[in-house]
Amino acid sequence: MQLADLQARVRIALTATLVDEWTMFAPSAGTSRPTERTVSFHLGWNLRGTIEKTWDVDADYDRSGMVLEESVRLDGPTHRAPHLIVHHRGRLGPEHNLLLVELTADAATAEPGSADLGVAQAIQRRFGYRYAVVLDLRLDDDATTAAVHPHWHWSTLDEGRVTDQPQPVYADDVLVDVLTRARTGAHA
């Protein structure tokens, strides 16, 4: 699968997550913003329908039940499982590991290392994921509204960083349309 094709599929899944689950992001959902784990589940749920059935889509997947070789053990900067992966369960290497997603609600307020492409690339190299992305929702919520300004930063296993800095997931007019649909659907 080519990078542009995978990006389109992740964008579709993110759009569905925002539109279908907007109440999760809205201030009326409670006093705190959704966790990366919660958003990852919904993103994975929507991504599942865009990826060929031969791939497995898992959130917070780790192989803790397996005896791992030193070369694939999660430790150091890769001390936790990725938020979302697309892979063939039980197999290692680039032919079996397609995508690794690290997600944050807002990188500006995230814990150090949680929205870091360098950390994602360390996991990517260790397990041989063809593609890695840090998806920063840039969730901005105040007492009355919520807004997202999603940016992503991609890496390929072969060539490293695709861009120097995170890029917007949507063009401005498309983001306005997505958020309008999300807010309208949440009040229906």
Coordinates of N, CA, C and O in Angstrom, one line a residue:
M1 N 0.8 -1.2 0.0 CA 0.0 0.0 0.0 C 0.9 1.2 0.0 O 1.9 1.3 0.8
Q2 N 0.6 2.2 -0.8 CA 1.3 3.4 -0.9 C 0.9 4.4 0.2 O -0.2 4.4 0.7
L3 N 1.8 5.3 0.5 CA 1.6 6.2 1.6 C 0.4 7.1 1.4 O -0.5 7.2 2.3
A4 N 0.2 7.6 0.2 CA -1.0 8.5 -0.1 C -2.3 7.7 0.1 O -3.3 8.3 0.6
D5 N -2.3 6.5 -0.3 CA -3.5 5.6 -0.1 C -3.8 5.4 1.3 O -4.9 5.5 1.8
L6 N -2.8 5.1 2.1 CA -2.9 4.9 3.5 C -3.4 6.2 4.2 O -4.2 6.2 5.1
Q7 N -2.8 7.3 3.8 CA -3.2 8.6 4.4 C -4.7 8.9 4.2 O -5.4 9.3 5.1
A8 N -5.1 8.6 3.0 CA -6.5 8.8 2.6 C -7.4 7.9 3.5 O -8.5 8.4 4.0
R9 N -7.0 6.7 3.8 CA -7.8 5.8 4.6 C -7.8 6.3 6.1 O -8.9 6.2 6.7
V10 N -6.7 6.7 6.6 CA -6.7 7.2 7.9 C -7.5 8.5 8.0 O -8.3 8.7 9.0
R11 N -7.5 9.4 7.0 CA -8.3 10.6 7.0 C -9.8 10.2 7.0 O -10.6 10.9 7.7
I12 N -10.2 9.2 6.2 CA -11.6 8.8 6.2 C -12.0 8.3 7.6 O -13.1 8.6 8.1
A13 N -11.1 7.5 8.2 CA -11.4 7.0 9.5 C -11.5 8.1 10.6 O -12.4 8.1 11.4
L14 N -10.6 9.1 10.5 CA -10.7 10.2 11.4 C -11.9 11.0 11.2 O -12.6 11.4 12.2
T15 N -12.3 11.2 10.0 CA -13.5 12.0 9.7 C -14.7 11.3 10.3 O -15.6 11.9 11.0
A16 N -14.8 10.0 10.1 CA -15.9 9.2 10.7 C -15.9 9.2 12.2 O -17.0 9.4 12.8
T17 N -14.8 9.2 12.8 CA -14.7 9.3 14.2 C -15.1 10.6 14.7 O -15.9 10.7 15.7
L18 N -14.7 11.7 14.1 CA -15.1 13.0 14.5 C -16.6 13.2 14.4 O -17.3 13.7 15.3
V19 N -17.1 12.8 13.2 CA -18.6 13.1 12.9 C -19.4 12.2 13.7 O -20.4 12.6 14.4
D20 N -19.1 10.9 13.8 CA -20.0 9.9 14.5 C -19.8 10.0 16.0 O -20.8 9.6 16.7
E21 N -18.7 10.4 16.5 CA -18.5 10.4 18.0 C -18.2 11.8 18.5 O -17.5 12.0 19.5
W22 N -18.8 12.8 17.9 CA -18.5 14.2 18.3 C -18.8 14.4 19.8 O -18.1 15.2 20.4
T23 N -19.8 13.8 20.3 CA -20.2 14.1 21.7 C -19.0 13.7 22.7 O -18.9 14.2 23.8
M24 N -18.1 12.8 22.2 CA -16.9 12.4 23.0 C -16.0 13.6 23.1 O -15.3 13.7 24.1
F25 N -15.9 14.5 22.1 CA -15.0 15.6 22.1 C -15.6 16.9 22.7 O -14.9 17.8 23.1
A26 N -17.0 16.9 22.7 CA -17.7 18.1 23.1 C -17.6 18.3 24.7 O -17.6 17.3 25.4
P27 N -17.5 19.5 25.1 CA -17.5 19.8 26.6 C -18.6 19.2 27.4 O -18.4 18.8 28.5
S28 N -19.7 18.9 26.8 CA -20.9 18.3 27.5 C -20.6 16.9 27.8 O -21.3 16.3 28.6
A29 N -19.5 16.3 27.3 CA -19.2 14.9 27.5 C -18.6 14.7 28.9 O -18.4 13.6 29.4
G30 N -18.3 15.8 29.6 CA -17.8 15.6 31.0 C -16.8 16.7 31.2 O -16.7 17.7 30.5
T31 N -16.0 16.6 32.3 CA -15.1 17.6 32.7 C -13.7 17.4 32.1 O -12.8 18.2 32.3
S32 N -13.4 16.3 31.4 CA -12.1 16.1 30.9 C -12.2 15.7 29.4 O -13.3 15.2 29.0
R33 N -11.2 15.8 28.7 CA -11.1 15.4 27.3 C -11.0 13.9 27.2 O -10.5 13.3 28.1
P34 N -11.3 13.4 26.0 CA -11.2 11.9 25.9 C -9.7 11.5 25.9 O -8.8 12.3 25.5
T35 N -9.5 10.3 26.4 CA -8.1 9.8 26.4 C -7.7 9.3 25.0 O -8.5 9.0 24.2
E36 N -6.4 9.2 24.8 CA -5.9 8.7 23.6 C -6.4 7.3 23.4 O -6.6 6.9 22.2
R37 N -6.5 6.6 24.4 CA -6.9 5.2 24.3 C -8.3 5.1 23.8 O -8.7 4.3 22.9
T38 N -9.2 6.0 24.3 CA -10.6 6.0 23.8 C -10.7 6.4 22.3 O -11.4 5.8 21.5
V39 N -10.0 7.5 22.0 CA -10.0 7.9 20.6 C -9.4 6.9 19.7 O -9.9 6.6 18.6
S40 N -8.3 6.2 20.1 CA -7.7 5.2 19.3 C -8.6 4.1 19.0 O -8.7 3.5 17.9
F41 N -9.4 3.7 20.0 CA -10.4 2.6 19.8 C -11.3 3.0 18.7 O -11.6 2.2 17.7
H42 N -11.9 4.2 18.7 CA -12.9 4.6 17.7 C -12.2 4.8 16.4 O -12.8 4.4 15.3
L43 N -11.0 5.4 16.3 CA -10.3 5.5 15.1 C -10.0 4.1 14.5 O -10.2 3.9 13.3
G44 N -9.6 3.2 15.3 CA -9.3 1.8 14.8 C -10.6 1.2 14.3 O -10.6 0.5 13.3
W45 N -11.7 1.4 15.0 CA -13.0 0.8 14.6 C -13.4 1.3 13.2 O -13.8 0.5 12.4
N46 N -13.2 2.6 13.0 CA -13.5 3.2 11.6 C -12.4 2.8 10.6 O -12.7 2.6 9.4
L47 N -11.2 2.7 11.0 CA -10.1 2.3 10.1 C -10.3 0.9 9.6 O -10.0 0.6 8.4
R48 N -10.8 0.0 10.4 CA -11.0 -1.4 10.1 C -11.8 -1.5 8.8 O -11.5 -2.4 8.0
G49 N -12.8 -0.7 8.6 CA -13.6 -0.8 7.4 C -12.9 -0.3 6.1 O -13.4 -0.5 5.0
T50 N -11.8 0.4 6.2 CA -11.1 0.9 5.1 C -9.9 0.1 4.7 O -9.3 0.3 3.6
I51 N -9.5 -0.8 5.5 CA -8.3 -1.7 5.3 C -8.7 -3.0 4.8 O -9.7 -3.6 5.3
E52 N -7.9 -3.6 3.9 CA -8.2 -5.0 3.5 C -8.4 -5.9 4.6 O -7.7 -5.8 5.6
K53 N -9.2 -6.9 4.5 CA -9.6 -7.8 5.6 C -8.4 -8.7 6.0 O -8.4 -9.3 7.1
T54 N -7.3 -8.8 5.2 CA -6.2 -9.6 5.6 C -5.4 -8.9 6.7 O -4.6 -9.6 7.3
W55 N -5.6 -7.6 7.0 CA -4.9 -6.9 8.0 C -5.7 -6.9 9.3 O -6.9 -6.9 9.3
D56 N -5.0 -7.0 10.5 CA -5.6 -6.8 11.8 C -5.4 -5.4 12.3 O -4.3 -4.8 12.1
V57 N -6.4 -4.8 12.8 CA -6.3 -3.4 13.4 C -6.5 -3.6 14.9 O -7.6 -4.1 15.4
D58 N -5.5 -3.2 15.7 CA -5.6 -3.3 17.1 C -5.2 -2.0 17.8 O -4.3 -1.3 17.4
A59 N -5.9 -1.7 18.9 CA -5.5 -0.6 19.7 C -4.8 -1.1 21.0 O -5.2 -2.1 21.5
D60 N -3.8 -0.3 21.4 CA -3.0 -0.6 22.6 C -2.6 -2.1 22.6 O -2.6 -2.8 23.6
Y61 N -2.1 -2.6 21.4 CA -1.8 -4.0 21.3 C -0.3 -4.2 21.8 O 0.6 -3.5 21.4
D62 N -0.2 -5.1 22.7 CA 1.2 -5.5 23.1 C 1.2 -7.1 23.0 O 0.2 -7.7 23.0
R63 N 2.4 -7.5 23.1 CA 2.6 -9.0 23.0 C 3.1 -9.5 24.3 O 3.9 -10.4 24.4
S64 N 2.5 -8.9 25.4 CA 3.0 -9.3 26.7 C 2.9 -10.7 27.1 O 3.5 -11.2 27.9
G65 N 2.0 -11.4 26.4 CA 1.8 -12.8 26.7 C 2.8 -13.7 26.0 O 2.9 -14.9 26.2
M66 N 3.6 -13.1 25.1 CA 4.6 -13.8 24.4 C 6.0 -13.6 25.0 O 6.3 -12.6 25.7
V67 N 6.9 -14.6 24.9 CA 8.3 -14.4 25.3 C 9.0 -13.8 24.1 O 9.0 -14.3 23.0
L68 N 9.4 -12.5 24.3 CA 10.0 -11.7 23.2 C 11.5 -11.8 23.3 O 12.1 -11.7 24.3
E69 N 12.1 -11.8 22.1 CA 13.5 -11.6 22.0 C 13.9 -10.2 22.4 O 13.1 -9.3 22.3
E70 N 15.1 -10.1 22.8 CA 15.6 -8.7 23.2 C 15.3 -7.7 22.2 O 15.0 -6.6 22.5
S71 N 15.5 -8.0 20.9 CA 15.4 -7.1 19.8 C 14.0 -6.5 19.6 O 13.8 -5.5 19.0
V72 N 13.0 -7.2 20.1 CA 11.6 -6.7 19.9 C 10.9 -6.4 21.2 O 9.7 -6.1 21.2
R73 N 11.6 -6.3 22.4 CA 11.0 -6.0 23.6 C 10.7 -4.5 23.7 O 11.5 -3.7 23.3
L74 N 9.6 -4.1 24.3 CA 9.3 -2.7 24.5 C 10.0 -2.3 25.8 O 9.6 -2.7 26.9
D75 N 10.9 -1.3 25.6 CA 11.6 -0.8 26.8 C 12.2 0.6 26.4 O 12.1 1.0 25.2
G76 N 12.8 1.3 27.3 CA 13.4 2.6 27.0 C 12.3 3.5 26.5 O 11.3 3.6 27.0
P77 N 12.6 4.2 25.4 CA 11.7 5.2 24.8 C 10.4 4.5 24.3 O 9.4 5.1 24.1
T78 N 10.5 3.2 24.1 CA 9.3 2.5 23.6 C 8.7 1.6 24.7 O 8.4 0.4 24.5
H79 N 8.6 2.2 25.9 CA 8.2 1.4 27.1 C 6.7 1.0 27.1 O 6.3 0.3 27.9
R80 N 5.9 1.5 26.1 CA 4.5 1.1 26.1 C 4.1 0.8 24.7 O 4.7 1.2 23.7
A81 N 3.0 0.1 24.6 CA 2.5 -0.3 23.3 C 2.0 0.9 22.5 O 1.5 1.8 23.1
P82 N 2.0 0.8 21.2 CA 1.5 1.9 20.4 C 0.0 2.0 20.6 O -0.7 1.1 21.0
H83 N -0.6 3.2 20.3 CA -2.0 3.4 20.5 C -2.8 2.6 19.5 O -3.9 2.1 19.8
L84 N -2.3 2.5 18.3 CA -3.1 1.7 17.2 C -2.1 1.2 16.2 O -1.1 1.8 15.8
I85 N -2.3 -0.1 15.8 CA -1.5 -0.7 14.8 C -2.3 -1.4 13.8 O -3.4 -1.9 14.1
V86 N -1.8 -1.5 12.6 CA -2.4 -2.3 11.5 C -1.3 -3.4 11.1 O -0.2 -3.0 10.7
H87 N -1.6 -4.6 11.3 CA -0.5 -5.7 11.2 C -1.2 -7.0 11.0 O -2.4 -7.2 10.9
H88 N -0.3 -8.0 10.8 CA -0.7 -9.4 10.9 C -0.3 -10.0 12.2 O 0.9 -10.0 12.5
R89 N -1.3 -10.3 13.1 CA -1.0 -10.8 14.4 C 0.0 -11.9 14.4 O -0.2 -12.9 13.6
G90 N 0.9 -11.9 15.4 CA 1.9 -13.0 15.5 C 3.0 -13.0 14.6 O 3.8 -14.0 14.6
R91 N 3.1 -12.1 13.7 CA 4.2 -12.0 12.7 C 5.0 -10.7 12.8 O 4.5 -9.7 13.2
L92 N 6.3 -10.8 12.5 CA 7.1 -9.7 12.6 C 7.7 -9.3 11.2 O 7.7 -10.1 10.3
G93 N 8.1 -8.0 11.1 CA 8.7 -7.6 9.9 C 7.8 -6.7 9.0 O 6.6 -6.7 9.2
P94 N 8.4 -5.9 8.1 CA 7.6 -4.9 7.3 C 6.5 -5.5 6.4 O 5.5 -4.9 6.2
E95 N 6.7 -6.8 6.0 CA 5.6 -7.4 5.2 C 4.4 -7.7 6.1 O 3.3 -8.0 5.5
H96 N 4.5 -7.7 7.4 CA 3.4 -8.0 8.3 C 3.0 -6.8 9.2 O 2.1 -7.0 10.0
N97 N 3.8 -5.7 9.2 CA 3.5 -4.6 10.0 C 3.3 -3.4 9.1 O 4.3 -2.8 8.6
L98 N 2.1 -2.9 8.9 CA 1.8 -1.9 8.0 C 1.9 -0.5 8.6 O 2.5 0.4 8.1
L99 N 1.2 -0.3 9.7 CA 1.0 1.1 10.2 C 1.0 1.1 11.7 O 0.4 0.3 12.4
L100 N 1.7 2.1 12.3 CA 1.7 2.4 13.7 C 1.2 3.8 13.9 O 1.7 4.7 13.2
V101 N 0.2 4.0 14.8 CA -0.4 5.3 15.0 C -0.1 5.7 16.5 O -0.5 4.9 17.4
E102 N 0.5 6.8 16.7 CA 0.6 7.4 18.0 C -0.3 8.6 18.0 O -0.3 9.4 17.1
L103 N -1.1 8.7 19.0 CA -2.2 9.7 19.0 C -2.1 10.6 20.3 O -1.8 10.1 21.3
T104 N -2.4 11.8 20.1 CA -2.5 12.7 21.3 C -3.7 13.7 21.1 O -4.0 14.1 20.0
A105 N -4.3 14.0 22.2 CA -5.4 15.0 22.1 C -4.9 16.4 21.8 O -5.4 17.2 21.1
D106 N -3.7 16.7 22.4 CA -3.1 18.0 22.2 C -1.6 17.9 22.5 O -1.3 17.8 23.7
A107 N -0.7 17.9 21.5 CA 0.7 17.7 21.8 C 1.3 18.8 22.7 O 2.2 18.6 23.5
A108 N 0.7 20.0 22.7 CA 1.2 21.1 23.5 C 1.0 20.8 25.0 O 1.8 21.3 25.8
T109 N 0.1 20.0 25.3 CA -0.2 19.7 26.8 C 0.1 18.2 27.1 O -0.1 17.8 28.2
A110 N 0.7 17.5 26.1 CA 0.9 16.1 26.4 C 2.1 15.8 27.2 O 3.0 16.7 27.3
E111 N 2.2 14.6 27.8 CA 3.4 14.2 28.5 C 4.6 14.1 27.5 O 4.4 13.8 26.4
P112 N 5.8 14.4 28.0 CA 6.9 14.3 27.1 C 7.0 12.9 26.5 O 6.9 11.9 27.1
G113 N 7.3 12.9 25.2 CA 7.5 11.7 24.5 C 6.2 11.1 23.9 O 6.3 10.2 23.1
S114 N 5.0 11.6 24.4 CA 3.8 10.9 23.9 C 3.4 11.3 22.5 O 2.6 10.6 21.9
A115 N 3.8 12.5 22.1 CA 3.4 13.0 20.7 C 4.7 13.2 19.9 O 4.8 14.2 19.2
D116 N 5.7 12.3 20.1 CA 7.0 12.5 19.5 C 7.2 11.6 18.4 O 7.2 10.3 18.6
L117 N 7.5 12.1 17.2 CA 7.7 11.2 16.0 C 9.0 10.4 16.2 O 9.0 9.3 15.8
G118 N 9.9 10.9 17.0 CA 11.2 10.1 17.2 C 10.9 8.9 18.0 O 11.4 7.8 17.7
V119 N 10.0 9.0 19.0 CA 9.6 7.8 19.8 C 8.8 6.8 18.8 O 9.0 5.6 18.9
A120 N 7.9 7.4 18.0 CA 7.1 6.5 17.1 C 8.1 5.8 16.1 O 7.9 4.6 15.8
Q121 N 9.1 6.6 15.7 CA 10.1 6.0 14.7 C 10.9 4.9 15.4 O 11.3 3.9 14.8
A122 N 11.2 5.0 16.7 CA 11.9 4.0 17.4 C 11.1 2.7 17.5 O 11.6 1.6 17.2
I123 N 9.8 2.8 17.7 CA 8.9 1.6 17.7 C 8.8 1.1 16.3 O 8.9 -0.1 16.0
Q124 N 8.7 2.0 15.3 CA 8.6 1.6 13.9 C 9.8 0.8 13.5 O 9.7 -0.3 12.8
R125 N 11.0 1.3 13.8 CA 12.2 0.5 13.4 C 12.3 -0.8 14.2 O 12.7 -1.8 13.6
R126 N 12.0 -0.8 15.5 CA 12.1 -2.0 16.3 C 11.2 -3.1 15.7 O 11.6 -4.3 15.7
F127 N 10.0 -2.8 15.3 CA 9.1 -3.8 14.9 C 8.9 -3.9 13.4 O 8.2 -4.8 12.8
G128 N 9.5 -3.0 12.6 CA 9.5 -3.0 11.2 C 8.2 -2.5 10.6 O 7.7 -3.1 9.6
Y129 N 7.5 -1.5 11.2 CA 6.3 -1.0 10.6 C 6.7 -0.2 9.3 O 7.5 0.7 9.4
R130 N 6.0 -0.4 8.2 CA 6.3 0.3 7.0 C 6.0 1.8 7.2 O 6.7 2.6 6.6
Y131 N 4.9 2.1 7.9 CA 4.6 3.5 8.1 C 4.3 3.8 9.6 O 3.8 2.9 10.3
A132 N 4.6 5.0 10.0 CA 4.3 5.5 11.4 C 3.7 6.9 11.2 O 4.2 7.7 10.4
V133 N 2.8 7.2 12.1 CA 2.2 8.5 12.1 C 1.9 9.0 13.5 O 1.5 8.2 14.3
V134 N 2.3 10.2 13.8 CA 1.8 10.8 15.1 C 0.6 11.7 14.7 O 0.8 12.6 13.9
L135 N -0.5 11.4 15.2 CA -1.7 12.1 15.0 C -2.0 13.0 16.2 O -2.4 12.5 17.3
D136 N -1.9 14.3 16.0 CA -2.2 15.3 17.1 C -3.5 15.9 16.8 O -3.6 16.7 15.8
L137 N -4.5 15.7 17.6 CA -5.9 16.2 17.3 C -5.9 17.7 17.6 O -6.8 18.4 17.0
R138 N -5.0 18.2 18.4 CA -5.0 19.7 18.8 C -6.4 20.1 19.2 O -7.0 21.0 18.7
L139 N -6.9 19.3 20.1 CA -8.2 19.5 20.7 C -8.2 20.7 21.6 O -7.5 20.9 22.5
D140 N -9.1 21.7 21.2 CA -9.2 22.9 22.0 C -10.7 23.0 22.5 O -11.6 23.0 21.7
D141 N -10.8 22.9 23.8 CA -12.1 22.9 24.4 C -12.2 24.0 25.4 O -11.3 24.2 26.2
D142 N -13.3 24.7 25.4 CA -13.6 25.7 26.4 C -15.0 25.3 27.0 O -15.5 24.3 26.7
A143 N -15.6 26.2 27.7 CA -16.8 25.8 28.4 C -18.0 25.6 27.5 O -18.9 24.9 27.9
T144 N -17.9 26.2 26.3 CA -19.1 26.1 25.4 C -18.9 25.3 24.1 O -19.8 24.8 23.5
T145 N -17.7 25.2 23.6 CA -17.4 24.6 22.3 C -16.2 23.7 22.4 O -15.4 23.8 23.3
A146 N -16.1 22.9 21.4 CA -14.9 22.1 21.2 C -14.5 22.2 19.8 O -15.3 22.4 18.9
A147 N -13.2 22.2 19.5 CA -12.7 22.3 18.1 C -11.5 21.4 18.0 O -10.8 21.2 19.0
V148 N -11.3 20.8 16.9 CA -10.1 20.0 16.6 C -9.4 20.6 15.4 O -10.1 21.2 14.5
H149 N -8.1 20.6 15.4 CA -7.3 21.1 14.3 C -6.3 20.0 14.0 O -5.1 20.2 14.3
P150 N -6.7 18.8 13.6 CA -5.8 17.7 13.5 C -4.6 17.9 12.6 O -4.7 18.4 11.5
H151 N -3.4 17.5 13.1 CA -2.2 17.5 12.3 C -1.6 16.2 12.4 O -1.8 15.4 13.4
W152 N -0.8 15.8 11.4 CA -0.1 14.5 11.5 C 1.3 14.7 11.0 O 1.6 15.6 10.2
H153 N 2.1 13.7 11.4 CA 3.5 13.7 11.0 C 3.9 12.3 10.7 O 3.8 11.4 11.6
W154 N 4.2 12.0 9.4 CA 4.4 10.7 8.9 C 5.9 10.3 8.8 O 6.7 11.2 8.6
S155 N 6.1 9.0 8.9 CA 7.5 8.5 8.7 C 7.3 7.2 7.9 O 6.4 6.4 8.1
T156 N 8.3 6.9 7.0 CA 8.3 5.6 6.3 C 9.5 4.8 6.9 O 10.5 5.5 7.3
L157 N 9.5 3.6 6.9 CA 10.6 2.7 7.4 C 11.8 2.9 6.5 O 12.9 3.0 7.1
D158 N 11.6 3.0 5.2 CA 12.8 3.1 4.3 C 13.4 4.5 4.3 O 14.6 4.7 4.2
E159 N 12.6 5.6 4.4 CA 13.1 6.9 4.1 C 13.0 7.9 5.3 O 13.4 9.0 5.3
G160 N 12.4 7.4 6.4 CA 12.3 8.3 7.6 C 11.2 9.3 7.5 O 10.1 9.1 6.8
R161 N 11.4 10.5 8.1 CA 10.4 11.5 8.1 C 9.9 11.9 6.7 O 10.8 12.1 5.8
V162 N 8.6 12.0 6.5 CA 8.1 12.4 5.2 C 8.1 14.0 5.1 O 8.4 14.5 4.0
T163 N 7.9 14.7 6.2 CA 8.0 16.1 6.3 C 8.7 16.5 7.5 O 8.8 15.7 8.5
D164 N 9.3 17.7 7.5 CA 10.0 18.2 8.6 C 9.2 18.5 9.8 O 9.6 18.3 11.0
Q165 N 7.9 19.0 9.6 CA 7.0 19.4 10.6 C 5.7 18.7 10.4 O 5.3 18.3 9.3
P166 N 4.9 18.6 11.5 CA 3.5 18.1 11.3 C 2.7 18.9 10.3 O 2.9 20.2 10.2
Q167 N 1.8 18.3 9.6 CA 1.0 18.9 8.6 C -0.5 18.8 8.9 O -0.9 17.8 9.5
P168 N -1.3 19.8 8.5 CA -2.7 19.6 8.8 C -3.3 18.4 8.0 O -2.9 18.1 6.9
V169 N -4.2 17.7 8.7 CA -4.8 16.5 8.1 C -5.8 17.0 7.0 O -6.0 16.3 6.0
Y170 N -6.5 18.1 7.2 CA -7.5 18.6 6.3 C -7.1 20.0 5.8 O -6.6 20.8 6.6
A171 N -7.6 20.3 4.6 CA -7.5 21.7 4.2 C -8.5 22.5 5.0 O -9.5 21.9 5.6
D172 N -8.4 23.8 5.2 CA -9.2 24.6 6.1 C -10.7 24.4 5.8 O -11.5 24.2 6.7
D173 N -11.1 24.5 4.5 CA -12.5 24.4 4.1 C -13.1 23.0 4.4 O -14.2 22.9 4.8
V174 N -12.3 22.0 4.2 CA -12.7 20.6 4.5 C -12.9 20.4 6.0 O -13.9 19.8 6.5
L175 N -12.0 21.0 6.8 CA -12.1 20.9 8.3 C -13.4 21.6 8.8 O -14.1 21.0 9.6
V176 N -13.7 22.7 8.2 CA -14.9 23.4 8.6 C -16.1 22.6 8.3 O -17.0 22.4 9.1
D177 N -16.1 21.9 7.1 CA -17.2 21.0 6.7 C -17.3 19.8 7.7 O -18.4 19.5 8.1
V178 N -16.2 19.2 8.0 CA -16.2 18.1 8.9 C -16.8 18.5 10.3 O -17.6 17.8 10.9
L179 N -16.3 19.6 10.8 CA -16.8 20.0 12.1 C -18.2 20.5 12.1 O -18.9 20.2 13.1
T180 N -18.7 21.1 11.0 CA -20.1 21.4 10.9 C -20.9 20.2 10.9 O -22.0 20.1 11.6
R181 N -20.5 19.2 10.2 CA -21.3 17.9 10.1 C -21.3 17.2 11.5 O -22.3 16.7 12.0
A182 N -20.1 17.3 12.2 CA -20.0 16.7 13.5 C -20.9 17.4 14.5 O -21.7 16.7 15.2
R183 N -20.9 18.7 14.6 CA -21.7 19.4 15.5 C -23.2 19.3 15.2 O -24.0 19.2 16.1
T184 N -23.6 19.3 13.9 CA -25.0 19.1 13.5 C -25.5 17.8 13.9 O -26.6 17.6 14.4
G185 N -24.7 16.7 13.7 CA -25.1 15.4 14.0 C -25.2 15.1 15.5 O -26.0 14.4 16.0
A186 N -24.4 15.9 16.3 CA -24.4 15.7 17.7 C -25.7 16.3 18.3 O -26.1 15.9 19.4
H187 N -26.3 17.2 17.6 CA -27.6 17.8 18.1 C -28.8 17.2 17.5 O -29.9 17.6 17.8
A188 N -28.7 16.2 16.7 CA -29.8 15.6 16.0 C -30.6 14.7 16.9 O -30.1 14.2 17.9

